[in-house]
Coordinates of C-alpha atoms in Angstrom, one line a residue:
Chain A
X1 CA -4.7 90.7 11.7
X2 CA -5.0 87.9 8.9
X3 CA -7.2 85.3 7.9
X4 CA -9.4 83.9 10.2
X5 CA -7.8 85.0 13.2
X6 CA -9.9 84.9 15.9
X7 CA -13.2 85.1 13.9
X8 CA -14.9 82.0 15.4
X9 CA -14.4 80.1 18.8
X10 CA -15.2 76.5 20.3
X11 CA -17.8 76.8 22.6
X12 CA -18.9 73.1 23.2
X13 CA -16.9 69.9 23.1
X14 CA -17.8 66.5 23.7
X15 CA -16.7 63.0 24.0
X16 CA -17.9 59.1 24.0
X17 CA -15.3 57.9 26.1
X18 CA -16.5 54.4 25.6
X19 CA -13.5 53.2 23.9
X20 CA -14.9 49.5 24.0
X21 CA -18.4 49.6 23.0
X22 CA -19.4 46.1 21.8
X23 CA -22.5 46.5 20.2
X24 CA -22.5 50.2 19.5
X25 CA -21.8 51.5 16.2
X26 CA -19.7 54.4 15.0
X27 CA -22.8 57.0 14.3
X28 CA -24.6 55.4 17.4
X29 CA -21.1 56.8 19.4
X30 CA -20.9 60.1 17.7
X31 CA -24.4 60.8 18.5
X32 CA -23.5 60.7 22.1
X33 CA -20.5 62.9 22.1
X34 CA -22.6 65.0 19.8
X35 CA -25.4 65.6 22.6
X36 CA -22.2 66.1 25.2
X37 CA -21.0 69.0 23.4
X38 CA -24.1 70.6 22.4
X39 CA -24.9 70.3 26.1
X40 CA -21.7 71.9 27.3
X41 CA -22.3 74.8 24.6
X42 CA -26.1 75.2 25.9
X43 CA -27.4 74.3 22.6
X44 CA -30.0 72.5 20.8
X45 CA -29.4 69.6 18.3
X46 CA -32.1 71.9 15.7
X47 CA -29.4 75.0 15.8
X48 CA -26.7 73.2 14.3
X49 CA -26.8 74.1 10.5
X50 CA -23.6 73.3 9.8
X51 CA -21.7 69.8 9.8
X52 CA -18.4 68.8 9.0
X53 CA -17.6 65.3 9.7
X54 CA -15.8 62.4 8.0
X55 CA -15.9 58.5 9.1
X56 CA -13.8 55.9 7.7
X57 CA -17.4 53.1 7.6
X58 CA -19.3 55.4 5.1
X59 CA -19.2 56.5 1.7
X60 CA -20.9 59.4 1.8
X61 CA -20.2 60.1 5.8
X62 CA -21.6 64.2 5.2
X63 CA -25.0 62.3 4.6
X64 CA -25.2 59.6 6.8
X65 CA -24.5 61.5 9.7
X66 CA -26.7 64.7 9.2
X67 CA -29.8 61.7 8.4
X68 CA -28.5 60.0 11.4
X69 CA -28.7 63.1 13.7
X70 CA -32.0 64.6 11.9
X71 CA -30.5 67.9 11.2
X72 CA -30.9 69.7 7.5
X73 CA -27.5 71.5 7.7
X74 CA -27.0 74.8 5.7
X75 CA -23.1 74.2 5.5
X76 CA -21.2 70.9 5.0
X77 CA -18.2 69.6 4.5
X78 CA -16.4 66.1 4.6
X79 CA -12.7 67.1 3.7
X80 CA -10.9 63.6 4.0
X81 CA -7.8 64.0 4.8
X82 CA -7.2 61.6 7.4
X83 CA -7.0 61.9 10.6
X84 CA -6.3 65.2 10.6
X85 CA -9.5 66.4 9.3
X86 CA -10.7 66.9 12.1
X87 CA -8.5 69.6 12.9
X88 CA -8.7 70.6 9.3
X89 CA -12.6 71.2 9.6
X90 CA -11.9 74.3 12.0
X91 CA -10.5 76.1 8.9
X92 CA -13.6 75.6 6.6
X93 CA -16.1 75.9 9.7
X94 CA -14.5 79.5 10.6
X95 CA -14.8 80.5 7.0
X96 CA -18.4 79.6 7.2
X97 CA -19.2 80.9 10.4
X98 CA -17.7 84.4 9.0
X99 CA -19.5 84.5 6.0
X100 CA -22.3 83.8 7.8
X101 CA -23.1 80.7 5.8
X102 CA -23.9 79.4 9.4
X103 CA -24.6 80.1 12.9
X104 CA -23.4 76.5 14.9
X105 CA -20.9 74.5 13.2
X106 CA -20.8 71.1 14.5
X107 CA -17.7 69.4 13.7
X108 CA -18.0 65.3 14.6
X109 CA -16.2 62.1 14.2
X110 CA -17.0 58.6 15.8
X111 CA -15.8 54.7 15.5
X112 CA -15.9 51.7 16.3
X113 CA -12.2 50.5 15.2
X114 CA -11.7 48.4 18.0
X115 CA -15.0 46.5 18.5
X116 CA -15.5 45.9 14.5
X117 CA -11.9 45.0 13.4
X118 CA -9.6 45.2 16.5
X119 CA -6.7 45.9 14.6
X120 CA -4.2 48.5 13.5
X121 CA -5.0 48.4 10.0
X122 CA -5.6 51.2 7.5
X123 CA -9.1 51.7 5.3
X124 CA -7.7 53.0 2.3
X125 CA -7.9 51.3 -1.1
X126 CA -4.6 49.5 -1.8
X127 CA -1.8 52.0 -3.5
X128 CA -0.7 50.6 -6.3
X129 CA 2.8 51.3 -6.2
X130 CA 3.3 49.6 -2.7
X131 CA 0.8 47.1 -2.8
X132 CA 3.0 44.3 -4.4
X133 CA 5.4 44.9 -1.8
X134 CA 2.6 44.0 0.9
X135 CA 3.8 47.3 3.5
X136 CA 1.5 46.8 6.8
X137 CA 0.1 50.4 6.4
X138 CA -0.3 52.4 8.0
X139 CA 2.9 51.3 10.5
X140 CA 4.8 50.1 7.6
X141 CA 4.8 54.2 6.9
X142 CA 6.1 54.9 10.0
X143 CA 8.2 52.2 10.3
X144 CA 10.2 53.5 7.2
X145 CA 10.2 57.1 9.0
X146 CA 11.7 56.1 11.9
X147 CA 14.0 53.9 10.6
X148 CA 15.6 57.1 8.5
X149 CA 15.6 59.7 11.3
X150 CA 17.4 57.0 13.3
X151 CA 20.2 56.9 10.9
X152 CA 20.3 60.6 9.8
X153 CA 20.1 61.5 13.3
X154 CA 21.2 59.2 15.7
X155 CA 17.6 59.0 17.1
X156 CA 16.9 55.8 19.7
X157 CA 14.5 53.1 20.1
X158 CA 15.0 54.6 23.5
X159 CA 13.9 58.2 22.9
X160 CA 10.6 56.9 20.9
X161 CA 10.2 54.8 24.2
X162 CA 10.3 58.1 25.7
X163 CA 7.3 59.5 24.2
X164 CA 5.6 56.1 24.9
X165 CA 6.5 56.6 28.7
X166 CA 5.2 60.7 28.8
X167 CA 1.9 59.5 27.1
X168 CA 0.9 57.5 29.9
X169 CA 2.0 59.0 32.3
X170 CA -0.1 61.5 31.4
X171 CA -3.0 59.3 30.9
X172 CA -2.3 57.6 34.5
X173 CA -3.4 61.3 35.4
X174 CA -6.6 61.4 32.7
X175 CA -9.6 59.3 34.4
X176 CA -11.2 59.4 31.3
X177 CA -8.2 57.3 29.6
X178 CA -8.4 53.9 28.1
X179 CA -4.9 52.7 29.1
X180 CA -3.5 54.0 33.0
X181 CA -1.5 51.1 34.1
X182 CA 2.4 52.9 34.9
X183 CA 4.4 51.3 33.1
X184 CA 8.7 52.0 32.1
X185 CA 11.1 52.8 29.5
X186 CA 12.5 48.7 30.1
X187 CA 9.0 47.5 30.0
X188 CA 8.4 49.4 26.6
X189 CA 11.5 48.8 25.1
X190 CA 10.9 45.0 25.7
X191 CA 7.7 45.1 24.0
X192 CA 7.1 42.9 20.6
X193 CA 8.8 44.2 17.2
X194 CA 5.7 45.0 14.6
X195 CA 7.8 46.9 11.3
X196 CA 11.3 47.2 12.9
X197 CA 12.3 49.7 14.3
X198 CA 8.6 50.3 15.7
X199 CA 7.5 47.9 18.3
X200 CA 3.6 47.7 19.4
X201 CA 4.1 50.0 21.9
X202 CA 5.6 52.5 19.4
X203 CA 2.1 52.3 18.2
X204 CA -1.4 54.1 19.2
X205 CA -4.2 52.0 20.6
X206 CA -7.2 51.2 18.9
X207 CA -10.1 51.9 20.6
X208 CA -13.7 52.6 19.9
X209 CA -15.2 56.0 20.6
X210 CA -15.9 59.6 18.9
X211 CA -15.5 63.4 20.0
X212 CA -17.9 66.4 18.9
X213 CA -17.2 70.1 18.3
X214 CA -19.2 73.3 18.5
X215 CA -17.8 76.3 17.0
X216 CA -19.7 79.7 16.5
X217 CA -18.9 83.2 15.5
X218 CA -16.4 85.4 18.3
X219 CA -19.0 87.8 18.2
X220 CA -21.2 85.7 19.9
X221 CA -19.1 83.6 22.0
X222 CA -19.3 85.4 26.0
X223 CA -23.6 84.0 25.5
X224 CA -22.6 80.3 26.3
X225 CA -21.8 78.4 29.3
X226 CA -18.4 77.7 28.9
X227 CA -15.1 79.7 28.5
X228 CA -14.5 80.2 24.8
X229 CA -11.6 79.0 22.8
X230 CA -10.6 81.6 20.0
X231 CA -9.4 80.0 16.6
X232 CA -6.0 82.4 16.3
X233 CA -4.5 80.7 13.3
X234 CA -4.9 77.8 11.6
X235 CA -3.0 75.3 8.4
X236 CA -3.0 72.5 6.7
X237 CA -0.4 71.4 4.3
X238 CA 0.3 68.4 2.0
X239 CA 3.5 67.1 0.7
X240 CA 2.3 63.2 -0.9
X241 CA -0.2 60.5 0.0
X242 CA 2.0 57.4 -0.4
X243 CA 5.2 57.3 1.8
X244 CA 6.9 56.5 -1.6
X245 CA 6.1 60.1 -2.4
X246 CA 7.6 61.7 0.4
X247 CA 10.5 63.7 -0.8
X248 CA 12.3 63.7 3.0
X249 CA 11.0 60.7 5.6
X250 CA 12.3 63.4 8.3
X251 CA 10.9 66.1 7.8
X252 CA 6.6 66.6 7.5
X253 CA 4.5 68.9 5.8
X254 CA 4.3 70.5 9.1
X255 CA 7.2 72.0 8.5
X256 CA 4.6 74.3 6.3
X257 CA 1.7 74.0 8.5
X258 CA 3.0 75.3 11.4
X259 CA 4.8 78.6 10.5
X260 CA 1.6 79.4 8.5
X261 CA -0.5 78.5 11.6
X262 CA 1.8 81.0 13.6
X263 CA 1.4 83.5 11.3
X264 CA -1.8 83.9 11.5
X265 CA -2.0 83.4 14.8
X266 CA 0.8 86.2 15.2
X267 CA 2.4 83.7 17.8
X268 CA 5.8 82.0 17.9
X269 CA 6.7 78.5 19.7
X270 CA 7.9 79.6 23.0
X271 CA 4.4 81.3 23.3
X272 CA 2.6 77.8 23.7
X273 CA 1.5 76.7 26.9
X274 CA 0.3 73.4 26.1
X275 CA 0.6 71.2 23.3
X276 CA -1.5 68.1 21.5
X277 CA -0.1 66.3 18.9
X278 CA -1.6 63.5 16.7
X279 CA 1.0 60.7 18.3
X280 CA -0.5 57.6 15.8
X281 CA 3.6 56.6 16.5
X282 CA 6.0 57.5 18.8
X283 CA 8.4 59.2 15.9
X284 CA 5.2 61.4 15.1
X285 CA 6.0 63.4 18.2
X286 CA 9.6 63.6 18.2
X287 CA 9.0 64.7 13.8
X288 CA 6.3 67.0 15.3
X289 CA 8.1 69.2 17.8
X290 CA 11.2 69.9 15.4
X291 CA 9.1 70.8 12.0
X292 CA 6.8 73.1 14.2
X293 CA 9.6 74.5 15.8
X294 CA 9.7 73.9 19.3
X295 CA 13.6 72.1 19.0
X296 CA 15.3 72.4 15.9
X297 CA 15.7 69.3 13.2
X298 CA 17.3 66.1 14.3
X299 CA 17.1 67.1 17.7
X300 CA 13.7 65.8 18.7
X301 CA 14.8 62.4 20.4
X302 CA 17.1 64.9 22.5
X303 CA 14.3 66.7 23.2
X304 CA 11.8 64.5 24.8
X305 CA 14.5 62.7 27.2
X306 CA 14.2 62.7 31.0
X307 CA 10.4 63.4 31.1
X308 CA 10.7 66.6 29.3
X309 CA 7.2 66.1 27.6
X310 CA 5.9 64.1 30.6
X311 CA 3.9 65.9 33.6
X312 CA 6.4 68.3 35.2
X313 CA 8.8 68.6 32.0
X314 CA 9.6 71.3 30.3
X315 CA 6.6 71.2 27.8
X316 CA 3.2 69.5 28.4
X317 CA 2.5 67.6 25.5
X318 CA -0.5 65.5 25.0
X319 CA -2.1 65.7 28.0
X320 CA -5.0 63.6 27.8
X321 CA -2.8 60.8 26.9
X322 CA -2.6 61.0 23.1
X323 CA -3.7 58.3 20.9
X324 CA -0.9 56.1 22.6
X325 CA -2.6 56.1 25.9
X326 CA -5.8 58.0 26.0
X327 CA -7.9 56.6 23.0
X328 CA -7.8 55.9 19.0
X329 CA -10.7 55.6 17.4
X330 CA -9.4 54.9 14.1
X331 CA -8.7 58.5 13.1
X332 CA -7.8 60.8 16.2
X333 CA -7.7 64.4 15.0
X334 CA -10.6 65.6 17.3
X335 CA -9.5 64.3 20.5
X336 CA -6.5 67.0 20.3
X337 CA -8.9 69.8 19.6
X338 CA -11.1 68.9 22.3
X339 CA -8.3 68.2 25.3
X340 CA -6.7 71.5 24.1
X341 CA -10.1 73.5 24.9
X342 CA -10.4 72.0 28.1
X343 CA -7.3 73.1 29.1
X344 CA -7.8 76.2 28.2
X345 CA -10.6 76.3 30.0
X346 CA -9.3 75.4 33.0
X347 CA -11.3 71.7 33.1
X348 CA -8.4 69.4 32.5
X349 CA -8.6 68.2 36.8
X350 CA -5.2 66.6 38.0
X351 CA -3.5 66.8 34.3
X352 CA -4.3 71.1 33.9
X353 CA -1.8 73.1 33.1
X354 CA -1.6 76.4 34.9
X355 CA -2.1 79.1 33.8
X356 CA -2.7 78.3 30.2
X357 CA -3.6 80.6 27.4
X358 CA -2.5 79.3 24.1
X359 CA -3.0 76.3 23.1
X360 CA -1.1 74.1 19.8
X361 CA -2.9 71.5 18.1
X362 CA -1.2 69.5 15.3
X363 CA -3.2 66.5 13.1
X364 CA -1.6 64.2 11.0
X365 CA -3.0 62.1 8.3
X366 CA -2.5 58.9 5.9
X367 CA 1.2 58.5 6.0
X368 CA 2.5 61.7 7.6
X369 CA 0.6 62.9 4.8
X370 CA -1.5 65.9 5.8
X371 CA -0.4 67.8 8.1
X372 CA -2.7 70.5 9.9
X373 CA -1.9 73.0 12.7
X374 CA -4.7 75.2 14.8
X375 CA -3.7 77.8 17.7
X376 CA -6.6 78.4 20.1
X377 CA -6.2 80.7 22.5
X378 CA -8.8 82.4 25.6
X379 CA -10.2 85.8 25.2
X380 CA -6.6 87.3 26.8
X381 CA -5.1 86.1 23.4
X382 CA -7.3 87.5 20.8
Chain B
X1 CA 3.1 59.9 -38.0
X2 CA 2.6 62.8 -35.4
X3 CA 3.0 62.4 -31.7
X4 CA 0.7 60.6 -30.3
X5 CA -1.5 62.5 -27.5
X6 CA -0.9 61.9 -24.3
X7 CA -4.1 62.2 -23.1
X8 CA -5.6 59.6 -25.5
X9 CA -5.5 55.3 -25.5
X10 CA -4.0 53.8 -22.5
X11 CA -2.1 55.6 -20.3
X12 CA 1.5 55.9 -18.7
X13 CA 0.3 53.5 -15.6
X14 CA -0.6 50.8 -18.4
X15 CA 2.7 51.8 -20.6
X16 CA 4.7 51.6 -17.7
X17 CA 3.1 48.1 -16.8
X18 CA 3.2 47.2 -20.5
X19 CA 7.1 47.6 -20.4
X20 CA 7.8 45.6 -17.2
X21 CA 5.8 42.5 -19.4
X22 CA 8.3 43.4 -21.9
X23 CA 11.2 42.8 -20.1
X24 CA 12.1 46.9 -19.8
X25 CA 12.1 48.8 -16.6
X26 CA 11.5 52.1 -18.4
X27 CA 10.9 55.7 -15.6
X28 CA 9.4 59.1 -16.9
X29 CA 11.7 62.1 -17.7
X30 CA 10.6 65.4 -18.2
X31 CA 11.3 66.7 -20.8
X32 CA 12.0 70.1 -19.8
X33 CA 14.3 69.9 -16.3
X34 CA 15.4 66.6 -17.0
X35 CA 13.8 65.4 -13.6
X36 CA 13.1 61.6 -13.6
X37 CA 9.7 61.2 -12.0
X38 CA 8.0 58.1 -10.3
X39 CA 5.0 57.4 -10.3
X40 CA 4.2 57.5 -14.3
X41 CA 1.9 60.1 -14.7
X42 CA 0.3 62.4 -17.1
X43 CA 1.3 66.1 -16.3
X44 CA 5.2 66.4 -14.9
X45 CA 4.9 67.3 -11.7
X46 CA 7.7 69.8 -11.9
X47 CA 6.0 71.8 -15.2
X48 CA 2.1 70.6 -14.8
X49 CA 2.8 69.8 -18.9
X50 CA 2.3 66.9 -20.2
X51 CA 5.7 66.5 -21.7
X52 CA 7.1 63.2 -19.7
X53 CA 9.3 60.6 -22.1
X54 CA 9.9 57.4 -21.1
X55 CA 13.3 56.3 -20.3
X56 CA 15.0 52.5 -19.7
X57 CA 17.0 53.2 -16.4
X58 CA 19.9 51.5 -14.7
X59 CA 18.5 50.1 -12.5
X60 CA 20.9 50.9 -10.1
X61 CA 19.7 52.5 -6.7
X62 CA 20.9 53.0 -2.7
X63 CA 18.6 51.8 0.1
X64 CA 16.8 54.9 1.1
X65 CA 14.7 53.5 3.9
X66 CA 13.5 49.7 5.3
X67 CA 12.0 47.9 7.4
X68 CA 11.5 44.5 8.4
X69 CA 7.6 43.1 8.6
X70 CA 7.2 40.5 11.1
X71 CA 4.9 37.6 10.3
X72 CA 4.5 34.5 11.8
X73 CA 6.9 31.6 10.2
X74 CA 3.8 29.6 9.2
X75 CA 2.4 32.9 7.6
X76 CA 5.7 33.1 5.7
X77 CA 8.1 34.5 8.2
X78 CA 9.4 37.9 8.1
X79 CA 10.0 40.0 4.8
X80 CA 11.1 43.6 3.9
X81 CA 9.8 46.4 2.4
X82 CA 12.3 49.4 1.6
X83 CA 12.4 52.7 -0.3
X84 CA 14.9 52.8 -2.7
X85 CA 16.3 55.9 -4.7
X86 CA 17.4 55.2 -8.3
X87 CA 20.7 56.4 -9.5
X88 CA 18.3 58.6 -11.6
X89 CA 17.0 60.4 -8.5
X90 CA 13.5 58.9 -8.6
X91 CA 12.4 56.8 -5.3
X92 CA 10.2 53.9 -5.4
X93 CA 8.9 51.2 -2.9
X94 CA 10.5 47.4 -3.2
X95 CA 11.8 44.8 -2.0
X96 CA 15.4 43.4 -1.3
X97 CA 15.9 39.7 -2.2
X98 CA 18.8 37.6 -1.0
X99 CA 19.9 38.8 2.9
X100 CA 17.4 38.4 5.7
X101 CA 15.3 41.2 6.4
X102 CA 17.1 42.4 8.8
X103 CA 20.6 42.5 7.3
X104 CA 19.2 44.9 4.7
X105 CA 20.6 48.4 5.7
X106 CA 20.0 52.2 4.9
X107 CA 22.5 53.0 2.1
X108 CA 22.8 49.2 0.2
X109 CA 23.5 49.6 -3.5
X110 CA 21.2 47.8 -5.3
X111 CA 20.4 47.0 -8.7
X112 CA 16.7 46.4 -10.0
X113 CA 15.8 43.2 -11.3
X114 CA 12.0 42.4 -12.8
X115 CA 10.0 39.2 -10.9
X116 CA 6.4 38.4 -11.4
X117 CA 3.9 38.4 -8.2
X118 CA 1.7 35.5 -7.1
X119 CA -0.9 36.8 -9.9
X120 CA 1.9 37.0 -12.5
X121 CA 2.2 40.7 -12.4
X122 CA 5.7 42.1 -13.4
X123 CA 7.0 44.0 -10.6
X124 CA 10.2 45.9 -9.6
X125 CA 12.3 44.0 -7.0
X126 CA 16.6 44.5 -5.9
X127 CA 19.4 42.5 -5.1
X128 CA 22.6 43.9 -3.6
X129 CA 24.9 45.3 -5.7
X130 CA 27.1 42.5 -6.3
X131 CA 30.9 43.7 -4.6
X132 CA 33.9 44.6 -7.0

């Protein structure tokens, strides 16, 4: 055993699926999927005392939120990482939790992207090495990506329409979705260019909403309600910030993340049941799957053809939808973490996997910039 | 006169801004692997010293990456943005000037020139590599 494997487990999750919420704002959203997961773990707001959370309104986001609850947390963190940090705050919350500098670790995250800007656009400060060139971040980023792996690889507009295609058909099984409509590989290949060669359908929604996370120590975890998810191994790993930086556009930090995730989790790729990826673009998944290893490099596009991550392929990957179909709040990292606990549990209705024990979840951040990888697992897998 | 230190008066983002206004397009070296870096720092990344000289380059670089931004015509109409690695070995964002956006291809040889943006800043742009 190594690290933090299995030390801590998610016992409560939580969502605001209102991913249109015209007068609501982003702490007013988390608060409700805050009170959804402390319900579904069988716990009170005052036994939280400890908060890691992250928002892209506030400055200090650790503060406003723990004022804007009313809790006096013990532990906190407010890594900001992108939208991976959401996966990224299971790492410092299990360290907590096992040094005992708290009992419930709430891990939180709301917006309200889509009601206060209802764009695509990216809250960072300007980079001054790109600036002058005006890039559309973040899908200028992305755009460059894809455009490489394309020519190194022979990788389609096609195959990204692919992962466009599984993601809602998934979500046309997800009630809790924003977007359900069926739709097909012609309709999404004819959809408007944004950054060739990503088209808006190449691109994640924006959406209001927020997602909430309780974690507490293994030791405790058969007292609450729910099934617990086990923490088995988790990474994060980061390579550059500006996509200037990045020494290969094919090939992520995740690359890193992964292995190291798997290591601790003493699991390889063909153990996974079910998989949730942070799919801001359509080349994320296809970059995903081959640097953690479920297809080898250049051979994603090949990968996801013919429904093979779609219901009834080969591997079930983003379940819920993903942030192309289900919901992006401006940062999506949480979402992942909380659809892969309901399947393991067993609550994912018309979209569950059978039988599912082991669960991947990967965040990305900035410009395939952080890259983070958590293995949850039931109590079979500890 | 001694070295000056490198952690003291303005620093390599100001030299290397300082050089453009001069007319130079000048890149880091390290001095101990020889490694071109971009962008101008204080420590090499490759020894964490902070050893970095500064070097004119060619200016001659291959189209590593691009895309084409749509915008509205009345907005300005579409434009590019690419990633372009210097024959040093260095990459940097820019632009290509000259063939619509979408004529702009992975693997163009350009060569850098220096153009000033709308707030007279001097910035690196390319032009294809004229053919010989």
């Amino acid at each position: 055993m190594s690290g933090i494997r299995g030390t801590a487990s998610v016992v409560g999750v939580g969502l605001s699926t209102r991913w249109e919420a015209p007068g609501r704002t982003a702490l007013e959203l988390m608060a409700e999927a805050v009170h959804a997961a402390l319900a579904d773990a069988g716990l009170r707001l005052d036994q939280v005392d400890g908060l890691l959370t992250g928002t892209a309104m506030h400055f200090l986001p650790t503060l406003s939120v723990a004022e804007y609850l009313g809790i006096r947390p013990r532990f906190l963190d407010g890594t900001m990482i992108g939208g991976s940090s959401f996966v990224e705050h299971l790492i410092p919350a299990a360290l907590a939790l096992d040094a005992g500098l708290c009992d419930v670790a709430l891990i939180c995250y709301g917006s309200n992207q889509r009601t206060a800007s209802g764009k695509l656009v990216s809250g960072s400060e300007p980079q001054p090495y790109e600036q002058p060139y005006e890039p559309r971040h973040p899908i200028t980023g992305y755009a460059l990506a894809a455009a490489r792996h394309m020519h190194q690889y022979g990788t389609t507009r096609r195959q990204m329409a692919e992962v466009a295609l599984a993601a809602r058909r998934w979500a046309e099984l997800n009630p809790e979705a924003f977007v359900r409509q069926p739709t097909s590989i012609e309709e999404i290949l004819a959809a408007r260019m944004v950054n060739d060669p990503i088209s808006v359908r190449d691109c994640c929604l924006v959406t209001d909403g927020a997602g909430a996370v309780v974690m507490v120590r293994a030791d405790r975890a058969d007292d609450f309600p729910k099934p617990p998810a086990f923490l088995l191994g988790a990474a994060a790993a980061t390579w550059h910030r500006q996509i200037s930086a990045m020494p290969d556009l094919t090939v992520t930090a995740a690359a890193e993340s992964g292995p190291r995730a798997f290591a601790m989790a003493e699991m390889s790729p063909q153990d996974i049941d079910v998989v949730q990826l942070y799919d801001a673009f359509t080349i994320n998944t296809i970059l995903f799957l081959e640097d953690l290893g479920f297809c080898r490099k250049g051979e994603g596009g090949a990968f996801v053809e013919d429904g093979a991550i779609a219901p009834g392929g080969r591997l079930p990957v983003n379940t819920n939808g993903g942030g192309l179909s289900c919901c992006h709040p401006g940062m999506y990292g949480i979402f992942p973490v909380i659809e892969a606990v309901r399947q393991l549990r067993g609550e994912a209705g018309e979209r569950q996997i059978a039988e599912t024990e082991l669960a991947l979840v990967h965040g990305n951040g900035g410009q395939l910039s952080s890259q983070v990888t958590a293995i949850l697992g039931t109590a079979a897998t500890l | 006169m001694g070295t000056p230190s490198p952690f003291n008066g303005p620093g390599p983002d100001a030299e290397y801004r300082r050089q453009l206004t001069e007319g130079r397009f000048c890149v880091q070296r390290c001095r101990e692997t020889g490694r071109y870096v971009f962008q101008p720092r204080v420590l090499s990344p490759f020894t964490g010293q902070p050893a970095l000289d500064w070097v004119e380059v060619s200016g001659r670089g291959t189209v590593y990456s691009t895309t084409v931004v749509r915008r509205r015509p009345e907005q300005g109409g579409d434009y590019n943005v690419v990633l372009v690695d210097l024959d040093e070995g260095c990459r940097m964002m820019s632009r290509v000037e000259g063939p619509a956006p979408a004529e702009i291809r992975i693997g163009l040889k350009v060569r850098a020139r220096i153009a000033m943006t709308k707030d007279d800043t001097p910035i690196i742009v390319f032009d294809p590599e004229p053919a010989t």
